[in-house]
Amino acid sequence: MSTLKGKQILVGISGGIAAYKIPSFIRELRREGAEVRCVLTHAAKTFVSPLTLATLSGQPAQMDFVNEAVGSIEWNNHVAHAEWADAIVVAPATSNSIAKICHGLCDNLLTAVLLSAKCPIFWAPAMDLDMFIHPANQKNLSILTSWGHHVWPSPSGELASGLTGPGRMAEPVWMLQALKMGLSDNAWEGKTLLMTSGPTVEAIDPVRFISNGSSGRMGTAIALAAANRGARVELVSGPAAVMPPLHPGIHVHAVLSAEDMLVKCNQLQAGADVVVCAAAVSDYRPAKLANEKMPKVSSLRVDMLANPDILQHMGTVRKDKHPHQIVVGFALETHDAEAKAKAKRLRKQADLMVLNHAGISGEGMHAKSNRITLLDDHGQHPRPQESKADAAEAILDWVENHWT
Ligand code: C5P
């Protein structure tokens, strides 16, 4: 699983300007169902307010070894914080905090927590260009890596000093995905997932086209979940409104028409362990593409040709050439859905058909949630209404239980 639901994440914040982005990271973590606790250095509170962190995390933001209230003084046990955490993310990680840990210094609560921790630790170094590339810092980062800590890249770009170069903190959405990937059991490591997503567009003339409704949300959820389980994802996508964020495991191949999508899938199928066809492929394309914009008329007749069925093609080629490949398709039906999806699974030679229950408010094509039934050789397995992310995890669990 690559979910953060119920995970206890301690966010350690040291004193860098990139701390201003941490509130949105905390919101992303909470949205995923994680419990969040913040420990910050005194330098960090210049850049982000402890009240903001406490409000967004739902827990007091911690800074000191003792908490003083009127008439009492209480030890803020750093070991207890370290034991509470399933993972620690240090973001932004300054050169100073990194160096302290590398040399066993613990003169503040955050460094004491870090030296007591036995859970995975993720570092998002953020500092100015010359500090970042300084041999002392580079040596310290390599020490962290040698201990098995996860050191995230610090992308190049504009820095607070006005210089341009490496040293920026990774973006919160990226950190969220990298954290999920780092905490997953990596069951898909070494596996390649080829998938289609989004709509296809079929040109009528240089400015007009026909297409299908598809947000790309379900495909994005599957691509992200698989990449976070360690897969290499080849995502062949039409122009979708929703695309995954930049992710080290996801390789996007942008296409327009069904024919382009098929060409790209044909190139990639041999290297795939799993093929998931989640695209809403246009069933037809105009028989002729007009070279110039057609004049507006009161009624227009466009001859159409049937498009290739990519899933069916993948299923047939798999049967002949790649018997261990697992092929998954989707079905969206409005009536007699189970029977139609069952027939479709057999016709398209898919191992698994995922039936989307259409027409229920809040579920399906453009919605964020979904209600699916999994159809396989053993019958039908209906699932409750759930987020598309949870539906994606269920589909990947099914695949994991069926590969050889
Ligand atoms: O036949 P229907 O469009 O209902 O089938 C849906 C499934 O087939 C989806 O998995 C979709 O991605 C795939 N499909 C395809 N190529 C087509 C039409 C559908 O891959 N031309």
GROMACS .gro file of C-alpha atoms and ligand atoms in nm:
model
  425
    1MET     CA    1   0.000   0.000   0.000
    2SER     CA    2   0.117   0.353  -0.064
    3THR     CA    3  -0.124   0.540   0.156
    4LEU     CA    4  -0.051   0.777   0.443
    5LYS     CA    5  -0.388   0.713   0.609
    6GLY     CA    6  -0.338   0.683   0.986
    7LYS     CA    7   0.039   0.735   0.959
    8GLN     CA    8   0.201   0.958   1.223
    9ILE     CA    9   0.427   1.205   1.047
   10LEU     CA   10   0.654   1.439   1.240
   11VAL     CA   11   0.748   1.744   1.036
   12GLY     CA   12   1.077   1.899   1.147
   13ILE     CA   13   1.119   2.259   1.034
   14SER     CA   14   1.451   2.438   1.047
   15GLY     CA   15   1.520   2.802   0.976
   16GLY     CA   16   1.507   2.859   0.604
   17ILE     CA   17   1.287   3.083   0.390
   18ALA     CA   18   1.125   2.777   0.228
   19ALA     CA   19   0.949   2.716   0.563
   20TYR     CA   20   0.670   2.936   0.425
   21LYS     CA   21   0.564   2.640   0.208
   22ILE     CA   22   0.528   2.398   0.501
   23PRO     CA   23   0.167   2.489   0.589
   24SER     CA   24   0.054   2.364   0.246
   25PHE     CA   25   0.260   2.045   0.295
   26ILE     CA   26   0.082   1.988   0.627
   27ARG     CA   27  -0.256   2.037   0.461
   28GLU     CA   28  -0.166   1.779   0.195
   29LEU     CA   29  -0.059   1.532   0.465
   30ARG     CA   30  -0.382   1.581   0.660
   31ARG     CA   31  -0.589   1.546   0.343
   32GLU     CA   32  -0.427   1.205   0.297
   33GLY     CA   33  -0.541   1.106   0.647
   34ALA     CA   34  -0.203   1.137   0.821
   35GLU     CA   35  -0.162   1.262   1.178
   36VAL     CA   36   0.089   1.546   1.183
   37ARG     CA   37   0.305   1.687   1.460
   38CYS     CA   38   0.543   1.980   1.402
   39VAL     CA   39   0.876   2.035   1.577
   40LEU     CA   40   1.055   2.354   1.476
   41THR     CA   41   1.378   2.530   1.563
   42HIS     CA   42   1.371   2.880   1.706
   43ALA     CA   43   1.518   3.010   1.380
   44ALA     CA   44   1.227   2.855   1.190
   45LYS     CA   45   0.964   3.062   1.370
   46THR     CA   46   1.097   3.372   1.194
   47PHE     CA   47   0.974   3.217   0.868
   48VAL     CA   48   0.655   3.035   0.970
   49SER     CA   49   0.431   3.095   1.266
   50PRO     CA   50   0.395   2.819   1.530
   51LEU     CA   51   0.026   2.915   1.554
   52THR     CA   52  -0.024   2.843   1.183
   53LEU     CA   53   0.152   2.508   1.219
   54ALA     CA   54  -0.048   2.416   1.530
   55THR     CA   55  -0.378   2.513   1.369
   56LEU     CA   56  -0.316   2.318   1.049
   57SER     CA   57  -0.166   2.011   1.218
   58GLY     CA   58  -0.424   2.005   1.498
   59GLN     CA   59  -0.145   1.958   1.756
   60PRO     CA   60   0.072   2.210   1.945
   61ALA     CA   61   0.386   2.304   1.753
   62GLN     CA   62   0.688   2.207   1.968
   63MET     CA   63   1.011   2.406   2.005
   64ASP     CA   64   1.159   2.355   2.349
   65PHE     CA   65   1.278   2.083   2.585
   66VAL     CA   66   1.040   2.217   2.849
   67ASN     CA   67   0.690   2.357   2.818
   68GLU     CA   68   0.621   2.627   3.072
   69ALA     CA   69   0.269   2.719   3.170
   70VAL     CA   70   0.168   2.946   3.458
   71GLY     CA   71   0.276   2.772   3.778
   72SER     CA   72   0.411   2.457   3.611
   73ILE     CA   73   0.698   2.333   3.404
   74GLU     CA   74   0.682   2.015   3.201
   75TRP     CA   75   0.953   1.813   3.023
   76ASN     CA   76   0.887   1.790   2.652
   77ASN     CA   77   1.022   1.440   2.602
   78HIS     CA   78   1.218   1.428   2.274
   79VAL     CA   79   1.236   1.047   2.286
   80ALA     CA   80   0.856   1.024   2.309
   81HIS     CA   81   0.825   1.246   1.998
   82ALA     CA   82   1.073   1.024   1.812
   83GLU     CA   83   0.886   0.708   1.915
   84TRP     CA   84   0.549   0.858   1.815
   85ALA     CA   85   0.662   0.916   1.456
   86ASP     CA   86   0.618   0.658   1.180
   87ALA     CA   87   0.834   0.891   0.970
   88ILE     CA   88   1.008   1.226   1.007
   89VAL     CA   89   1.031   1.482   0.728
   90VAL     CA   90   1.284   1.761   0.781
   91ALA     CA   91   1.176   2.043   0.555
   92PRO     CA   92   1.333   2.279   0.499
   93ALA     CA   93   1.654   2.115   0.616
   94THR     CA   94   1.921   2.382   0.660
   95SER     CA   95   2.293   2.321   0.625
   96ASN     CA   96   2.318   2.389   1.000
   97SER     CA   97   2.064   2.123   1.109
   98ILE     CA   98   2.206   1.870   0.863
   99ALA     CA   99   2.560   1.929   0.997
  100LYS     CA  100   2.446   1.897   1.359
  101ILE     CA  101   2.292   1.554   1.298
  102CYS     CA  102   2.596   1.435   1.104
  103HIS     CA  103   2.812   1.518   1.405
  104GLY     CA  104   2.573   1.406   1.680
  105LEU     CA  105   2.490   1.756   1.809
  106CYS     CA  106   2.151   1.802   1.971
  107ASP     CA  107   2.125   2.146   2.123
  108ASN     CA  108   1.759   2.193   2.029
  109LEU     CA  109   1.443   1.983   2.043
  110LEU     CA  110   1.440   1.902   1.670
  111THR     CA  111   1.796   1.770   1.658
  112ALA     CA  112   1.739   1.573   1.982
  113VAL     CA  113   1.427   1.413   1.828
  114LEU     CA  114   1.622   1.331   1.512
  115LEU     CA  115   1.909   1.168   1.702
  116SER     CA  116   1.658   0.958   1.901
  117ALA     CA  117   1.457   0.844   1.597
  118LYS     CA  118   1.447   0.488   1.470
  119CYS     CA  119   1.183   0.555   1.198
  120PRO     CA  120   1.261   0.652   0.835
  121ILE     CA  121   1.387   1.010   0.803
  122PHE     CA  122   1.335   1.220   0.489
  123TRP     CA  123   1.538   1.537   0.431
  124ALA     CA  124   1.440   1.824   0.201
  125PRO     CA  125   1.760   2.033   0.198
  126ALA     CA  126   1.701   2.399   0.116
  127MET     CA  127   1.967   2.666   0.118
  128ASP     CA  128   2.149   2.906  -0.105
  129LEU     CA  129   2.348   2.782  -0.403
  130ASP     CA  130   2.699   2.821  -0.257
  131MET     CA  131   2.602   2.667   0.075
  132PHE     CA  132   2.434   2.378  -0.103
  133ILE     CA  133   2.733   2.296  -0.321
  134HIS     CA  134   2.991   2.354  -0.043
  135PRO     CA  135   3.195   2.035   0.011
  136ALA     CA  136   3.102   2.035   0.382
  137ASN     CA  137   2.731   2.022   0.301
  138GLN     CA  138   2.773   1.772   0.017
  139LYS     CA  139   2.980   1.548   0.247
  140ASN     CA  140   2.713   1.572   0.518
  141LEU     CA  141   2.436   1.482   0.272
  142SER     CA  142   2.634   1.176   0.167
  143ILE     CA  143   2.669   1.079   0.536
  144LEU     CA  144   2.290   1.092   0.574
  145THR     CA  145   2.245   0.879   0.263
  146SER     CA  146   2.501   0.626   0.390
  147TRP     CA  147   2.291   0.588   0.706
  148GLY     CA  148   1.988   0.496   0.495
  149HIS     CA  149   1.817   0.834   0.536
  150HIS     CA  150   1.624   0.960   0.233
  151VAL     CA  151   1.778   1.280   0.097
  152TRP     CA  152   1.545   1.442  -0.153
  153PRO     CA  153   1.685   1.646  -0.443
  154SER     CA  154   1.697   2.023  -0.411
  155PRO     CA  155   1.584   2.145  -0.753
  156SER     CA  156   1.754   2.425  -0.941
  157GLY     CA  157   1.578   2.754  -0.985
  158GLU     CA  158   1.545   3.101  -0.846
  159LEU     CA  159   1.675   3.128  -0.487
  160ALA     CA  160   1.586   3.379  -0.216
  161SER     CA  161   1.927   3.548  -0.262
  162GLY     CA  162   1.845   3.624  -0.625
  163LEU     CA  163   2.096   3.364  -0.746
  164THR     CA  164   1.984   3.080  -0.968
  165GLY     CA  165   2.093   2.722  -0.912
  166PRO     CA  166   2.032   2.413  -0.698
  167GLY     CA  167   1.918   2.454  -0.339
  168ARG     CA  168   1.542   2.506  -0.360
  169MET     CA  169   1.323   2.296  -0.136
  170ALA     CA  170   1.126   2.029  -0.321
  171GLU     CA  171   0.763   2.135  -0.378
  172PRO     CA  172   0.507   2.015  -0.118
  173VAL     CA  173   0.308   1.803  -0.371
  174TRP     CA  174   0.632   1.637  -0.480
  175MET     CA  175   0.736   1.574  -0.117
  176LEU     CA  176   0.399   1.414  -0.049
  177GLN     CA  177   0.443   1.164  -0.333
  178ALA     CA  178   0.808   1.098  -0.247
  179LEU     CA  179   0.708   1.031   0.115
  180LYS     CA  180   0.440   0.784   0.008
  181MET     CA  181   0.689   0.614  -0.220
  182GLY     CA  182   0.951   0.602   0.057
  183LEU     CA  183   0.708   0.445   0.305
  184SER     CA  184   0.553   0.190   0.069
  185ASP     CA  185   0.660  -0.172   0.064
  186ASN     CA  186   0.781  -0.112  -0.296
  187ALA     CA  187   0.607  -0.428  -0.410
  188TRP     CA  188   0.610  -0.292  -0.769
  189GLU     CA  189   0.984  -0.224  -0.779
  190GLY     CA  190   1.122  -0.359  -1.108
  191LYS     CA  191   0.770  -0.373  -1.258
  192THR     CA  192   0.653  -0.156  -1.546
  193LEU     CA  193   0.295  -0.039  -1.577
  194LEU     CA  194   0.178   0.077  -1.918
  195MET     CA  195  -0.142   0.271  -1.898
  196THR     CA  196  -0.375   0.485  -2.104
  197SER     CA  197  -0.565   0.777  -1.955
  198GLY     CA  198  -0.770   1.083  -2.045
  199PRO     CA  199  -0.979   1.140  -2.357
  200THR     CA  200  -0.859   1.120  -2.715
  201VAL     CA  201  -0.935   1.400  -2.961
  202GLU     CA  202  -1.015   1.333  -3.325
  203ALA     CA  203  -0.968   1.625  -3.559
  204ILE     CA  204  -1.240   1.728  -3.804
  205ASP     CA  205  -1.048   2.027  -3.938
  206PRO     CA  206  -0.752   2.233  -3.804
  207VAL     CA  207  -0.963   2.383  -3.523
  208ARG     CA  208  -1.252   2.141  -3.461
  209PHE     CA  209  -1.251   1.797  -3.310
  210ILE     CA  210  -1.472   1.538  -3.146
  211SER     CA  211  -1.379   1.388  -2.813
  212ASN     CA  212  -1.508   1.199  -2.510
  213GLY     CA  213  -1.573   1.320  -2.156
  214SER     CA  214  -1.285   1.222  -1.927
  215SER     CA  215  -1.110   1.420  -1.655
  216GLY     CA  216  -0.809   1.185  -1.631
  217ARG     CA  217  -0.863   1.159  -1.253
  218MET     CA  218  -0.891   0.781  -1.234
  219GLY     CA  219  -0.589   0.726  -1.459
  220THR     CA  220  -0.389   0.978  -1.256
  221ALA     CA  221  -0.484   0.803  -0.931
  222ILE     CA  222  -0.368   0.466  -1.067
  223ALA     CA  223  -0.043   0.606  -1.209
  224LEU     CA  224   0.041   0.775  -0.879
  225ALA     CA  225  -0.048   0.476  -0.664
  226ALA     CA  226   0.163   0.241  -0.880
  227ALA     CA  227   0.460   0.480  -0.891
  228ASN     CA  228   0.439   0.516  -0.514
  229ARG     CA  229   0.459   0.137  -0.488
  230GLY     CA  230   0.785   0.156  -0.682
  231ALA     CA  231   0.664   0.089  -1.040
  232ARG     CA  232   0.795   0.255  -1.353
  233VAL     CA  233   0.481   0.401  -1.507
  234GLU     CA  234   0.451   0.470  -1.880
  235LEU     CA  235   0.147   0.697  -1.889
  236VAL     CA  236   0.007   0.740  -2.241
  237SER     CA  237  -0.239   1.022  -2.197
  238GLY     CA  238  -0.470   1.224  -2.415
  239PRO     CA  239  -0.525   1.592  -2.320
  240ALA     CA  240  -0.670   1.544  -1.971
  241ALA     CA  241  -0.763   1.817  -1.724
  242VAL     CA  242  -0.603   1.622  -1.439
  243MET     CA  243  -0.246   1.493  -1.470
  244PRO     CA  244  -0.012   1.354  -1.204
  245PRO     CA  245   0.240   1.594  -1.047
  246LEU     CA  246   0.605   1.555  -1.147
  247HIS     CA  247   0.705   1.216  -1.013
  248PRO     CA  248   1.033   1.028  -1.051
  249GLY     CA  249   0.845   0.707  -1.142
  250ILE     CA  250   0.601   0.847  -1.400
  251HIS     CA  251   0.691   0.897  -1.766
  252VAL     CA  252   0.423   1.085  -1.957
  253HIS     CA  253   0.367   1.028  -2.330
  254ALA     CA  254   0.126   1.292  -2.455
  255VAL     CA  255  -0.093   1.188  -2.749
  256LEU     CA  256  -0.400   1.330  -2.919
  257SER     CA  257  -0.588   1.073  -3.125
  258ALA     CA  258  -0.676   0.706  -3.068
  259GLU     CA  259  -0.443   0.610  -3.352
  260ASP     CA  260  -0.152   0.798  -3.186
  261MET     CA  261  -0.237   0.629  -2.857
  262LEU     CA  262  -0.228   0.286  -3.019
  263VAL     CA  263   0.110   0.355  -3.185
  264LYS     CA  264   0.262   0.460  -2.851
  265CYS     CA  265   0.111   0.163  -2.666
  266ASN     CA  266   0.245  -0.075  -2.931
  267GLN     CA  267   0.594   0.065  -2.877
  268LEU     CA  268   0.573   0.018  -2.502
  269GLN     CA  269   0.374  -0.304  -2.457
  270ALA     CA  270   0.668  -0.549  -2.477
  271GLY     CA  271   0.836  -0.387  -2.173
  272ALA     CA  272   0.523  -0.389  -1.957
  273ASP     CA  273   0.430  -0.628  -1.677
  274VAL     CA  274   0.085  -0.475  -1.640
  275VAL     CA  275  -0.133  -0.286  -1.890
  276VAL     CA  276  -0.421  -0.071  -1.763
  277CYS     CA  277  -0.648   0.095  -2.020
  278ALA     CA  278  -0.829   0.374  -1.841
  279ALA     CA  279  -0.858   0.615  -2.136
  280ALA     CA  280  -1.195   0.725  -2.264
  281VAL     CA  281  -1.101   0.661  -2.625
  282SER     CA  282  -1.325   0.822  -2.889
  283ASP     CA  283  -1.509   0.540  -3.057
  284TYR     CA  284  -1.508   0.717  -3.394
  285ARG     CA  285  -1.294   0.957  -3.593
  286PRO     CA  286  -1.383   1.167  -3.896
  287ALA     CA  287  -1.318   0.971  -4.216
  288LYS     CA  288  -1.149   1.274  -4.371
  289LEU     CA  289  -0.949   1.552  -4.209
  290ALA     CA  290  -1.019   1.886  -4.378
  291ASN     CA  291  -0.697   2.077  -4.443
  292GLU     CA  292  -0.864   2.414  -4.393
  293LYS     CA  293  -1.120   2.536  -4.143
  294MET     CA  294  -1.458   2.434  -4.282
  295PRO     CA  295  -1.710   2.716  -4.337
  296LYS     CA  296  -2.000   2.732  -4.091
  297VAL     CA  297  -2.318   2.579  -4.241
  298SER     CA  298  -2.667   2.527  -4.105
  299SER     CA  299  -2.627   2.150  -4.090
  300LEU     CA  300  -2.314   1.939  -4.117
  301ARG     CA  301  -2.270   1.572  -4.199
  302VAL     CA  302  -1.934   1.417  -4.104
  303ASP     CA  303  -1.861   1.059  -4.208
  304MET     CA  304  -1.700   0.866  -3.926
  305LEU     CA  305  -1.481   0.557  -3.906
  306ALA     CA  306  -1.451   0.328  -3.605
  307ASN     CA  307  -1.130   0.378  -3.407
  308PRO     CA  308  -0.905   0.087  -3.313
  309ASP     CA  309  -0.988  -0.070  -2.978
  310ILE     CA  310  -0.661  -0.032  -2.788
  311LEU     CA  311  -0.758  -0.252  -2.493
  312GLN     CA  312  -0.873  -0.532  -2.721
  313HIS     CA  313  -0.553  -0.502  -2.921
  314MET     CA  314  -0.338  -0.513  -2.604
  315GLY     CA  315  -0.537  -0.815  -2.481
  316THR     CA  316  -0.490  -1.004  -2.808
  317VAL     CA  317  -0.118  -0.928  -2.838
  318ARG     CA  318  -0.068  -1.023  -2.472
  319LYS     CA  319  -0.232  -1.362  -2.533
  320ASP     CA  320   0.002  -1.438  -2.822
  321LYS     CA  321   0.327  -1.281  -2.703
  322HIS     CA  322   0.332  -1.187  -2.333
  323PRO     CA  323   0.139  -1.453  -2.140
  324HIS     CA  324   0.248  -1.322  -1.798
  325GLN     CA  325   0.130  -0.968  -1.864
  326ILE     CA  326  -0.181  -0.862  -1.670
  327VAL     CA  327  -0.435  -0.658  -1.867
  328VAL     CA  328  -0.697  -0.439  -1.699
  329GLY     CA  329  -0.982  -0.253  -1.867
  330PHE     CA  330  -1.262  -0.021  -1.760
  331ALA     CA  331  -1.631  -0.022  -1.841
  332LEU     CA  332  -1.883   0.256  -1.790
  333GLU     CA  333  -2.242   0.148  -1.843
  334THR     CA  334  -2.576   0.303  -1.762
  335HIS     CA  335  -2.796  -0.010  -1.761
  336ASP     CA  336  -2.750  -0.386  -1.742
  337ALA     CA  337  -2.400  -0.287  -1.633
  338GLU     CA  338  -2.263  -0.609  -1.479
  339ALA     CA  339  -2.367  -0.829  -1.771
  340LYS     CA  340  -2.223  -0.585  -2.025
  341ALA     CA  341  -1.897  -0.547  -1.834
  342LYS     CA  342  -1.866  -0.925  -1.807
  343ALA     CA  343  -1.911  -0.968  -2.183
  344LYS     CA  344  -1.667  -0.683  -2.248
  345ARG     CA  345  -1.399  -0.845  -2.031
  346LEU     CA  346  -1.417  -1.166  -2.233
  347ARG     CA  347  -1.433  -0.991  -2.570
  348LYS     CA  348  -1.135  -0.766  -2.494
  349GLN     CA  349  -0.935  -1.047  -2.330
  350ALA     CA  350  -0.879  -0.852  -2.009
  351ASP     CA  351  -0.795  -1.027  -1.682
  352LEU     CA  352  -0.981  -0.765  -1.484
  353MET     CA  353  -1.263  -0.533  -1.587
  354VAL     CA  354  -1.334  -0.239  -1.359
  355LEU     CA  355  -1.696  -0.138  -1.384
  356ASN     CA  356  -1.770   0.228  -1.304
  357HIS     CA  357  -2.121   0.282  -1.180
  358ALA     CA  358  -2.232   0.582  -1.385
  359GLY     CA  359  -2.511   0.823  -1.323
  360ILE     CA  360  -2.500   0.841  -0.944
  361SER     CA  361  -2.442   1.191  -0.817
  362GLY     CA  362  -2.087   1.247  -0.690
  363GLU     CA  363  -1.955   0.934  -0.861
  364GLY     CA  364  -1.800   0.849  -1.193
  365MET     CA  365  -1.651   1.034  -1.484
  366HIS     CA  366  -1.563   1.386  -1.362
  367ALA     CA  367  -1.615   1.323  -0.990
  368LYS     CA  368  -1.350   1.278  -0.721
  369SER     CA  369  -1.516   0.966  -0.585
  370ASN     CA  370  -1.620   0.646  -0.751
  371ARG     CA  371  -1.809   0.323  -0.696
  372ILE     CA  372  -1.658   0.031  -0.880
  373THR     CA  373  -1.712  -0.341  -0.920
  374LEU     CA  374  -1.414  -0.562  -1.003
  375LEU     CA  375  -1.499  -0.842  -1.249
  376ASP     CA  376  -1.258  -1.131  -1.294
  377ASP     CA  377  -1.256  -1.507  -1.360
  378HIS     CA  378  -1.411  -1.565  -1.018
  379GLY     CA  379  -1.706  -1.329  -1.055
  380GLN     CA  380  -1.799  -0.983  -0.936
  381HIS     CA  381  -1.655  -0.796  -0.638
  382PRO     CA  382  -1.849  -0.476  -0.567
  383ARG     CA  383  -1.684  -0.203  -0.360
  384PRO     CA  384  -1.837   0.083  -0.160
  385GLN     CA  385  -1.830   0.444  -0.273
  386GLU     CA  386  -1.472   0.563  -0.216
  387SER     CA  387  -1.218   0.817  -0.336
  388LYS     CA  388  -1.053   0.749  -0.671
  389ALA     CA  389  -0.723   0.712  -0.480
  390ASP     CA  390  -0.872   0.429  -0.271
  391ALA     CA  391  -1.027   0.269  -0.579
  392ALA     CA  392  -0.682   0.281  -0.744
  393GLU     CA  393  -0.524   0.107  -0.444
  394ALA     CA  394  -0.789  -0.167  -0.464
  395ILE     CA  395  -0.718  -0.222  -0.835
  396LEU     CA  396  -0.342  -0.245  -0.767
  397ASP     CA  397  -0.404  -0.486  -0.477
  398TRP     CA  398  -0.600  -0.707  -0.718
  399VAL     CA  399  -0.309  -0.701  -0.965
  400GLU     CA  400  -0.057  -0.783  -0.690
  401ASN     CA  401  -0.266  -1.084  -0.592
  402HIS     CA  402  -0.268  -1.212  -0.949
  403TRP     CA  403   0.079  -1.173  -1.091
  404THR     CA  404   0.309  -1.472  -1.106
  405C5P     O1  405  -1.596  -0.058  -2.543
  405C5P     P1  406  -1.581   0.043  -2.432
  405C5P     O2  407  -1.539   0.180  -2.481
  405C5P     O3  408  -1.697   0.050  -2.339
  405C5P     O4  409  -1.459  -0.017  -2.344
  405C5P     C1  410  -1.398   0.053  -2.241
  405C5P     C2  411  -1.259   0.000  -2.220
  405C5P     O5  412  -1.191  -0.020  -2.342
  405C5P     C3  413  -1.171   0.096  -2.143
  405C5P     O6  414  -1.075   0.022  -2.072
  405C5P     C4  415  -1.107   0.178  -2.255
  405C5P     O7  416  -0.985   0.237  -2.213
  405C5P     C5  417  -1.086   0.074  -2.361
  405C5P     N1  418  -1.097   0.122  -2.498
  405C5P     C6  419  -0.984   0.126  -2.578
  405C5P     N2  420  -0.991   0.166  -2.707
  405C5P     C7  421  -1.111   0.200  -2.762
  405C5P     C8  422  -1.227   0.197  -2.684
  405C5P     C9  423  -1.216   0.159  -2.553
  405C5P     O8  424  -0.875   0.097  -2.525
  405C5P     N3  425  -1.116   0.238  -2.887
   0.00000   0.00000   0.00000
